Tab-separated table of C-alpha atoms in Angstrom:
chain	number	residue	atom	x	y	z
A	251	UNK	CA	45.765	-51.446	13.328
A	252	UNK	CA	43.662	-49.461	10.781
A	253	UNK	CA	43.309	-45.976	12.267
A	254	UNK	CA	39.635	-45.872	11.297
A	255	UNK	CA	39.132	-48.510	14.043
A	256	UNK	CA	40.264	-46.021	16.639
A	257	UNK	CA	37.668	-43.470	15.527
A	258	UNK	CA	34.958	-46.045	15.667
A	259	UNK	CA	36.150	-47.102	19.165
A	260	UNK	CA	36.168	-43.393	20.270
A	261	UNK	CA	32.450	-43.260	19.094
A	262	UNK	CA	31.817	-46.466	20.969
A	263	UNK	CA	33.341	-45.073	24.014
A	264	UNK	CA	31.004	-41.956	24.091
A	265	UNK	CA	27.899	-44.058	23.345
A	266	UNK	CA	28.794	-46.569	26.105
A	267	UNK	CA	29.363	-43.560	28.499
A	268	UNK	CA	25.926	-42.159	27.644
A	269	UNK	CA	24.313	-45.452	28.395
A	270	UNK	CA	25.805	-46.297	31.703
A	271	UNK	CA	27.062	-43.150	33.397
A	272	UNK	CA	23.532	-42.159	34.498
A	273	UNK	CA	23.374	-45.119	36.790
A	274	UNK	CA	25.739	-43.284	39.185
A	275	UNK	CA	24.003	-39.978	38.954
A	276	UNK	CA	20.434	-41.036	39.554
A	277	UNK	CA	20.123	-39.457	43.069
A	278	UNK	CA	21.307	-35.934	41.611
A	279	UNK	CA	19.099	-36.261	38.665
A	280	UNK	CA	16.027	-37.271	40.795
A	281	UNK	CA	16.749	-34.421	43.177
A	282	UNK	CA	17.196	-31.880	40.532
A	283	UNK	CA	13.879	-32.777	38.734
A	284	UNK	CA	12.053	-33.332	42.111
A	285	UNK	CA	11.190	-37.029	41.216
A	286	UNK	CA	11.798	-40.300	42.914
A	287	UNK	CA	14.769	-42.430	41.966
A	288	UNK	CA	12.701	-45.178	40.498
A	289	UNK	CA	11.221	-42.527	38.262
A	290	UNK	CA	14.550	-41.177	37.404
A	291	UNK	CA	15.569	-44.803	36.537
A	292	UNK	CA	12.960	-44.599	33.620
A	293	UNK	CA	15.726	-42.549	31.941
A	294	UNK	CA	17.677	-45.779	31.786
A	295	UNK	CA	14.710	-47.804	30.545
A	296	UNK	CA	13.747	-45.273	27.945
A	297	UNK	CA	17.220	-45.268	26.615
A	298	UNK	CA	17.237	-49.046	26.280
A	299	UNK	CA	13.870	-49.015	24.275
A	300	UNK	CA	15.255	-46.195	22.050
A	301	UNK	CA	18.296	-48.480	21.293
A	302	UNK	CA	16.039	-51.273	20.134
A	303	UNK	CA	13.901	-48.998	18.000
A	304	UNK	CA	16.903	-47.181	16.491
A	305	UNK	CA	18.813	-50.346	15.916
A	306	UNK	CA	15.847	-51.717	13.719
A	307	UNK	CA	13.888	-48.814	12.357
A	308	UNK	CA	16.855	-46.245	11.720
A	309	UNK	CA	19.170	-48.969	10.314
A	310	UNK	CA	16.413	-50.131	7.953
A	311	UNK	CA	15.991	-46.516	6.631
A	312	UNK	CA	19.655	-46.122	5.799
A	313	UNK	CA	20.836	-49.433	4.496
A	314	UNK	CA	20.981	-48.173	0.978
A	315	UNK	CA	23.193	-45.184	1.824
A	316	UNK	CA	26.942	-44.728	1.911
A	317	UNK	CA	28.217	-45.804	5.414
A	318	UNK	CA	30.559	-42.982	6.226
A	319	UNK	CA	27.927	-40.281	5.963
A	320	UNK	CA	25.455	-42.450	7.885
A	321	UNK	CA	27.942	-42.848	10.790
A	322	UNK	CA	28.605	-39.076	10.615
A	323	UNK	CA	24.837	-38.356	10.931
A	324	UNK	CA	24.509	-40.759	13.762
A	325	UNK	CA	27.133	-39.049	15.785
A	326	UNK	CA	25.528	-35.706	15.176
A	327	UNK	CA	22.256	-37.272	16.497
A	328	UNK	CA	24.323	-38.512	19.464
A	329	UNK	CA	25.749	-35.070	20.117
A	330	UNK	CA	22.403	-33.440	19.932
A	331	UNK	CA	20.769	-35.964	22.339
A	332	UNK	CA	23.491	-35.349	25.024
A	333	UNK	CA	23.471	-31.645	24.566
A	334	UNK	CA	19.661	-31.638	25.097
A	335	UNK	CA	20.197	-33.844	28.238
A	336	UNK	CA	22.843	-31.425	29.590
A	337	UNK	CA	20.477	-28.399	29.463
A	338	UNK	CA	17.189	-30.000	30.006
A	339	UNK	CA	14.995	-27.714	32.085
A	340	UNK	CA	12.563	-30.513	32.850
A	341	UNK	CA	12.309	-34.312	33.381
A	342	UNK	CA	10.309	-34.660	30.038
A	343	UNK	CA	12.991	-32.761	28.063
A	344	UNK	CA	15.636	-34.930	29.717
A	345	UNK	CA	13.864	-37.987	28.534
A	346	UNK	CA	13.592	-36.557	25.069
A	347	UNK	CA	17.439	-36.066	25.075
A	348	UNK	CA	18.057	-39.589	26.323
A	349	UNK	CA	15.829	-41.110	23.561
A	350	UNK	CA	17.383	-38.889	20.898
A	351	UNK	CA	20.874	-40.070	21.906
A	352	UNK	CA	19.762	-43.662	22.080
A	353	UNK	CA	18.444	-43.880	18.587
A	354	UNK	CA	22.030	-43.746	17.253
A	355	UNK	CA	23.310	-46.536	19.520
A	356	UNK	CA	22.130	-49.636	17.776
A	357	UNK	CA	22.636	-48.375	14.372
A	358	UNK	CA	26.189	-47.097	15.124
A	359	UNK	CA	27.421	-50.354	16.423
A	360	UNK	CA	25.521	-52.379	13.752
A	361	UNK	CA	26.893	-50.403	10.733
A	362	UNK	CA	30.200	-49.811	12.602
A	363	UNK	CA	30.682	-53.571	12.969
A	364	UNK	CA	30.288	-54.046	9.191
A	365	UNK	CA	32.621	-51.191	8.507
A	366	UNK	CA	35.232	-52.520	10.923
A	367	UNK	CA	34.991	-56.088	9.540
A	368	UNK	CA	35.337	-54.781	5.888
A	369	UNK	CA	38.460	-52.731	6.710
A	370	UNK	CA	40.673	-55.820	7.503
A	371	UNK	CA	41.536	-59.139	6.137
A	372	UNK	CA	38.756	-61.873	6.535
A	373	UNK	CA	40.914	-63.716	9.151
A	374	UNK	CA	40.978	-60.544	11.410
A	375	UNK	CA	37.314	-59.514	11.197
A	376	UNK	CA	36.182	-60.460	14.719
A	377	UNK	CA	39.370	-58.702	16.094
A	378	UNK	CA	38.363	-55.568	14.274
A	379	UNK	CA	34.940	-55.657	15.754
A	380	UNK	CA	36.453	-56.263	19.099
A	381	UNK	CA	38.631	-53.059	18.659
A	382	UNK	CA	35.374	-51.109	18.007
A	383	UNK	CA	33.674	-52.511	21.042
A	384	UNK	CA	36.793	-51.784	23.115
A	385	UNK	CA	35.497	-48.184	23.394
A	386	UNK	CA	32.326	-49.591	25.002
A	387	UNK	CA	34.374	-51.564	27.537
A	388	UNK	CA	36.674	-48.661	28.259
A	389	UNK	CA	33.510	-46.588	29.046
A	390	UNK	CA	32.773	-48.962	31.868
A	391	UNK	CA	36.416	-49.118	33.008
A	392	UNK	CA	37.271	-45.398	33.064
A	393	UNK	CA	34.286	-43.300	31.741
A	394	UNK	CA	31.590	-44.349	34.241
A	395	UNK	CA	33.583	-43.975	37.464
A	396	UNK	CA	35.097	-40.621	36.331
A	397	UNK	CA	31.783	-39.445	34.858
A	398	UNK	CA	30.060	-40.216	38.185
A	399	UNK	CA	32.917	-38.315	39.998
A	400	UNK	CA	32.416	-35.156	37.700
A	401	UNK	CA	28.748	-35.300	38.275
A	402	UNK	CA	29.078	-35.581	42.046
A	403	UNK	CA	31.512	-32.554	42.136
A	404	UNK	CA	30.317	-30.378	39.307
A	405	UNK	CA	26.741	-31.396	38.851
A	406	UNK	CA	25.267	-34.083	36.647
A	407	UNK	CA	24.904	-31.551	33.763
A	408	UNK	CA	28.705	-31.235	33.599
A	409	UNK	CA	28.987	-34.971	32.951
A	410	UNK	CA	26.524	-34.829	29.979
A	411	UNK	CA	28.400	-31.729	28.638
A	412	UNK	CA	31.705	-33.773	28.895
A	413	UNK	CA	29.995	-36.655	26.972
A	414	UNK	CA	28.907	-34.096	24.334
A	415	UNK	CA	32.481	-33.040	23.954
A	416	UNK	CA	33.599	-36.554	23.526
A	417	UNK	CA	30.992	-36.986	20.801
A	418	UNK	CA	32.392	-33.980	19.060
A	419	UNK	CA	35.871	-35.506	19.154
A	420	UNK	CA	34.652	-38.767	17.838
A	421	UNK	CA	32.987	-36.938	15.058
A	422	UNK	CA	36.039	-35.137	13.925
A	423	UNK	CA	38.043	-38.410	14.202
A	424	UNK	CA	35.467	-40.276	12.128
A	425	UNK	CA	35.507	-37.650	9.434
A	426	UNK	CA	39.318	-37.605	9.308
A	427	UNK	CA	40.163	-41.306	9.719
A	428	UNK	CA	37.353	-43.457	8.156
A	429	UNK	CA	37.768	-43.798	4.405
A	430	UNK	CA	35.063	-43.046	2.022
A	431	UNK	CA	33.794	-46.536	1.424
A	432	UNK	CA	31.932	-47.621	-1.616
A	433	UNK	CA	28.078	-47.675	-1.640
A	434	UNK	CA	27.019	-51.193	-0.686
A	435	UNK	CA	26.330	-53.127	-3.935
A	436	UNK	CA	22.688	-54.032	-4.385
A	437	UNK	CA	21.811	-52.561	-0.920
A	438	UNK	CA	18.088	-52.183	-0.314
A	439	UNK	CA	15.740	-52.844	2.534
A	440	UNK	CA	14.411	-55.933	0.618
A	441	UNK	CA	17.941	-57.309	0.265
A	442	UNK	CA	18.682	-56.601	3.953
A	443	UNK	CA	15.430	-58.379	4.993
A	444	UNK	CA	16.379	-61.529	3.059
A	445	UNK	CA	18.969	-62.127	5.665
A	446	UNK	CA	16.344	-63.015	8.090
A	447	UNK	CA	15.216	-65.888	5.926
A	448	UNK	CA	18.150	-67.828	7.479
A	449	UNK	CA	17.336	-69.861	10.462
A	450	UNK	CA	21.005	-69.522	11.507
A	451	UNK	CA	20.523	-65.767	11.738
A	452	UNK	CA	17.692	-66.175	14.155
A	453	UNK	CA	19.492	-68.748	16.104
A	454	UNK	CA	22.392	-66.329	16.435
A	455	UNK	CA	20.019	-63.597	17.652
A	456	UNK	CA	18.587	-65.938	20.299
A	457	UNK	CA	22.047	-67.035	21.292
A	458	UNK	CA	22.960	-63.355	21.816
A	459	UNK	CA	19.736	-62.473	23.742
A	460	UNK	CA	19.972	-65.429	26.143
A	461	UNK	CA	23.734	-65.785	26.478
A	462	UNK	CA	24.353	-62.104	27.171
A	463	UNK	CA	21.182	-61.733	29.113
A	464	UNK	CA	22.667	-64.020	31.737
A	465	UNK	CA	25.564	-61.533	32.353
A	466	UNK	CA	23.255	-58.688	32.972
A	467	UNK	CA	20.859	-60.686	35.187
A	468	UNK	CA	23.708	-60.665	37.762
A	469	UNK	CA	25.340	-57.367	36.893
A	470	UNK	CA	22.286	-55.211	37.175
A	471	UNK	CA	22.094	-56.156	40.905
A	472	UNK	CA	25.932	-55.982	41.598
A	473	UNK	CA	25.594	-53.164	44.140
A	474	UNK	CA	23.426	-55.059	46.638
A	475	UNK	CA	25.078	-58.290	45.826
A	476	UNK	CA	28.312	-56.884	46.769
A	477	UNK	CA	27.403	-54.700	49.721
A	478	UNK	CA	24.604	-56.716	51.400
A	479	UNK	CA	25.792	-60.271	50.581
A	480	UNK	CA	29.590	-60.102	50.196
A	481	UNK	CA	29.875	-57.351	52.859
A	482	UNK	CA	31.646	-54.616	51.107
A	483	UNK	CA	31.095	-50.995	52.078
A	484	UNK	CA	29.308	-48.665	49.633
A	485	UNK	CA	32.512	-46.910	49.055
A	486	UNK	CA	34.136	-50.051	47.493
A	487	UNK	CA	31.575	-50.036	44.598
A	488	UNK	CA	33.692	-47.670	42.527
A	489	UNK	CA	36.807	-49.943	42.458
A	490	UNK	CA	34.640	-53.087	42.047
A	491	UNK	CA	33.019	-51.365	38.948
A	492	UNK	CA	36.613	-50.630	37.686
A	493	UNK	CA	37.467	-54.329	38.268
A	494	UNK	CA	34.373	-55.460	36.346
A	495	UNK	CA	35.207	-53.115	33.593
A	496	UNK	CA	38.720	-54.278	33.435
A	497	UNK	CA	37.388	-57.854	32.922
A	498	UNK	CA	35.193	-56.517	30.059
A	499	UNK	CA	38.114	-54.814	28.283
A	500	UNK	CA	40.246	-57.810	28.468
A	501	UNK	CA	37.555	-60.260	27.706
A	502	UNK	CA	36.583	-58.274	24.618
A	503	UNK	CA	40.164	-58.400	23.180
A	504	UNK	CA	40.579	-62.087	23.973
A	505	UNK	CA	37.302	-62.950	22.641
A	506	UNK	CA	37.852	-61.300	19.280
A	507	UNK	CA	41.150	-63.225	18.884
A	508	UNK	CA	39.459	-66.567	19.971
A	509	UNK	CA	36.549	-65.913	17.517
A	510	UNK	CA	38.995	-65.312	14.619
A	511	UNK	CA	40.639	-68.635	15.357
A	512	UNK	CA	37.571	-70.733	16.010
A	513	UNK	CA	34.326	-68.988	16.060
A	514	UNK	CA	31.726	-71.629	17.243
A	515	UNK	CA	34.250	-73.693	19.500
A	516	UNK	CA	35.098	-70.484	21.211
A	517	UNK	CA	31.501	-69.362	21.676
A	518	UNK	CA	30.424	-72.784	23.007
A	519	UNK	CA	33.294	-72.758	25.479
A	520	UNK	CA	32.762	-69.224	26.598
A	521	UNK	CA	28.993	-69.726	27.219
A	522	UNK	CA	29.815	-72.932	29.128
A	523	UNK	CA	32.236	-71.024	31.249
A	524	UNK	CA	29.814	-68.069	31.738
A	525	UNK	CA	27.123	-70.498	32.891
A	526	UNK	CA	29.335	-72.131	35.431
A	527	UNK	CA	30.764	-68.915	36.705
A	528	UNK	CA	27.200	-67.549	37.287
A	529	UNK	CA	26.243	-70.615	39.142
A	530	UNK	CA	29.274	-70.581	41.312
A	531	UNK	CA	28.740	-66.834	42.210
A	532	UNK	CA	25.823	-67.902	44.286
A	533	UNK	CA	28.338	-69.281	46.839
A	534	UNK	CA	31.392	-67.203	46.211
A	535	UNK	CA	29.368	-64.123	46.862
A	536	UNK	CA	29.432	-64.931	50.468
A	537	UNK	CA	33.224	-64.213	50.801
A	538	UNK	CA	34.606	-60.704	49.853
A	539	UNK	CA	37.737	-61.832	48.091
A	540	UNK	CA	36.137	-64.672	46.112
A	541	UNK	CA	33.138	-62.356	45.126
A	542	UNK	CA	35.585	-59.801	43.667
A	543	UNK	CA	37.481	-62.525	41.742
A	544	UNK	CA	34.326	-63.972	40.439
A	545	UNK	CA	33.103	-60.497	39.475
A	546	UNK	CA	36.365	-60.087	37.436
A	547	UNK	CA	35.890	-63.560	35.807
A	548	UNK	CA	32.268	-62.659	35.026
A	549	UNK	CA	33.172	-59.456	33.237
A	550	UNK	CA	35.924	-61.217	31.220
A	551	UNK	CA	34.094	-64.245	30.228
A	552	UNK	CA	30.836	-62.455	29.570
A	553	UNK	CA	32.247	-59.766	27.149
A	554	UNK	CA	34.558	-62.310	25.520
A	555	UNK	CA	31.319	-63.513	23.834
A	556	UNK	CA	30.464	-60.237	22.221
A	557	UNK	CA	32.803	-60.265	19.117
A	558	UNK	CA	31.990	-63.821	18.371
A	559	UNK	CA	28.193	-63.394	18.657
A	560	UNK	CA	28.400	-60.227	16.425
A	561	UNK	CA	30.680	-62.068	13.972
A	562	UNK	CA	28.356	-65.022	13.666
A	563	UNK	CA	25.381	-62.860	12.660
A	564	UNK	CA	27.445	-61.132	10.038
A	565	UNK	CA	28.691	-64.362	8.573
A	566	UNK	CA	25.173	-65.831	8.121
A	567	UNK	CA	23.448	-62.780	6.968
A	568	UNK	CA	25.611	-62.638	3.845
A	569	UNK	CA	26.618	-59.449	1.914
A	570	UNK	CA	23.526	-57.560	2.913
A	571	UNK	CA	24.286	-57.763	6.599
A	572	UNK	CA	23.816	-54.197	7.910
A	573	UNK	CA	20.361	-54.613	9.376
A	574	UNK	CA	21.167	-58.122	10.717
A	575	UNK	CA	24.166	-56.650	12.441
A	576	UNK	CA	22.064	-53.853	14.063
A	577	UNK	CA	19.340	-56.450	14.985
A	578	UNK	CA	21.978	-58.239	17.021
A	579	UNK	CA	22.806	-55.041	18.801
A	580	UNK	CA	19.048	-54.847	19.596
A	581	UNK	CA	19.314	-58.546	20.835
A	582	UNK	CA	21.861	-57.666	23.196
A	583	UNK	CA	19.737	-54.966	24.736
A	584	UNK	CA	16.751	-57.010	24.874
A	585	UNK	CA	18.682	-59.719	26.636
A	586	UNK	CA	19.976	-57.050	29.061
A	587	UNK	CA	16.387	-55.753	29.790
A	588	UNK	CA	14.938	-59.357	30.195
A	589	UNK	CA	17.795	-60.678	32.355
A	590	UNK	CA	17.374	-57.531	34.748
A	591	UNK	CA	13.603	-58.088	34.754
A	592	UNK	CA	13.735	-61.838	35.473
A	593	UNK	CA	16.334	-61.431	38.260
A	594	UNK	CA	14.182	-58.700	39.756
A	595	UNK	CA	11.269	-61.099	39.922
A	596	UNK	CA	13.475	-63.571	41.731
A	597	UNK	CA	14.313	-60.935	44.385
A	598	UNK	CA	10.760	-59.701	44.684
A	599	UNK	CA	9.519	-63.201	45.313
A	600	UNK	CA	11.927	-63.568	48.271
A	601	UNK	CA	14.798	-65.744	46.853
A	602	UNK	CA	17.470	-63.064	47.953
A	603	UNK	CA	20.076	-61.277	45.940
A	604	UNK	CA	22.230	-64.341	45.207
A	605	UNK	CA	19.139	-65.700	43.201
A	606	UNK	CA	20.098	-63.349	40.430
A	607	UNK	CA	23.015	-65.535	39.712
A	608	UNK	CA	20.789	-68.683	39.262
A	609	UNK	CA	18.681	-66.715	36.829
A	610	UNK	CA	21.761	-65.496	34.981
A	611	UNK	CA	23.090	-69.197	34.853
A	612	UNK	CA	19.710	-70.331	33.437
A	613	UNK	CA	19.703	-67.723	30.666
A	614	UNK	CA	23.290	-68.266	29.681
A	615	UNK	CA	22.732	-72.061	29.830
A	616	UNK	CA	19.699	-71.622	27.395
A	617	UNK	CA	22.059	-69.630	25.196
A	618	UNK	CA	24.556	-72.418	25.300
A	619	UNK	CA	21.919	-74.939	24.261
A	620	UNK	CA	20.909	-72.665	21.337
A	621	UNK	CA	24.690	-72.444	20.446
A	622	UNK	CA	25.132	-76.260	20.432
A	623	UNK	CA	21.932	-76.804	18.517
A	624	UNK	CA	22.809	-74.102	15.810
A	625	UNK	CA	26.174	-75.784	15.428
A	626	UNK	CA	24.709	-79.188	15.065
A	627	UNK	CA	22.165	-78.018	12.507
A	628	UNK	CA	24.755	-76.393	10.432
A	629	UNK	CA	27.393	-79.036	10.761
A	630	UNK	CA	30.817	-79.015	12.295
A	631	UNK	CA	31.829	-75.727	10.526
A	632	UNK	CA	29.379	-73.292	12.285
A	633	UNK	CA	29.989	-70.871	9.462
A	634	UNK	CA	28.677	-70.542	5.903
A	635	UNK	CA	32.074	-69.704	4.368
A	636	UNK	CA	35.750	-69.731	4.827
A	637	UNK	CA	35.645	-66.098	5.835
A	638	UNK	CA	35.495	-67.110	9.484
A	639	UNK	CA	38.328	-69.428	9.217
A	640	UNK	CA	38.766	-71.027	12.512
A	641	UNK	CA	35.186	-72.506	12.511
A	642	UNK	CA	36.672	-75.354	10.335
A	643	UNK	CA	39.158	-76.623	12.984
């Protein structure tokens, strides 16, 4: 494994921790700033919107620059945002810190995906992307539970200071381990925008938003689903989160290997499995053991799609693929937001917490239809070149 991939994964770990750890600290944050928990939750929404804006606008501004200095600058932005959050004297300053940190998210994963893919042989590109995203999955497995624990014992500010420290370690690792890559040839905003002339790029973005949105339609409401439907006590949520996070980690690695062998067949198979699992969750949620096993399967299958979805966009975008890569990160986050919103509507209209799984199954099912359509339009290969190998099997 190229050592630079570990530096990218460490950066991904810190960014993933920043995004998700606040979910377990909302009561403490709300109490400190004297706001309601729903108002404190806007710190999550603000971050998500910042990810989308940063993924598109910030990446567009730096596409012509050398990638290592850009990644270094993005981590500096990440460190500054988390430090602001840690010392924020007011809710408004806290929101400023959250948005500042979020701006680096999409651009880091978008540009980092391109760098990771360029560091290895063409037949291992999806696996390299999976290695970088392993940091994000580990943030869910280890970082979020421990970050929440730190916040509950030493205050939520201590958690954000710890995340800031992780950002510093990631920055040092990136400076030392990531090679000085050549400036992208012919890189310009106009060249990057040409990638979006491809209908397959747009189909890939739709596949990402819909397919992955189905996962978050269910996961966003995991706590009430597992406590009020499956019957687990609130104290069990920590290990259930670890279980789900373990599924994310395993699925990410397996998904990278599957995408390197056969990109479109693996994506179609995984989206089919994800749709079925979400549909079954409506019934398995009634039984504690089956609910836990389904949660594990949901995390594994859902995140197994990530390397392939990112790889497909890179393949069809061509050489000028940095902005398209970042746009796919934005698509992930748009899918997350849309899935959570639509599932929330189902709950508000009285269909119960299990209805979120039907919403998720519907979204992932639409993603599957997009995948089948895209593959049929392009032909059996599902890839524009031999660079994605297994697509031709």
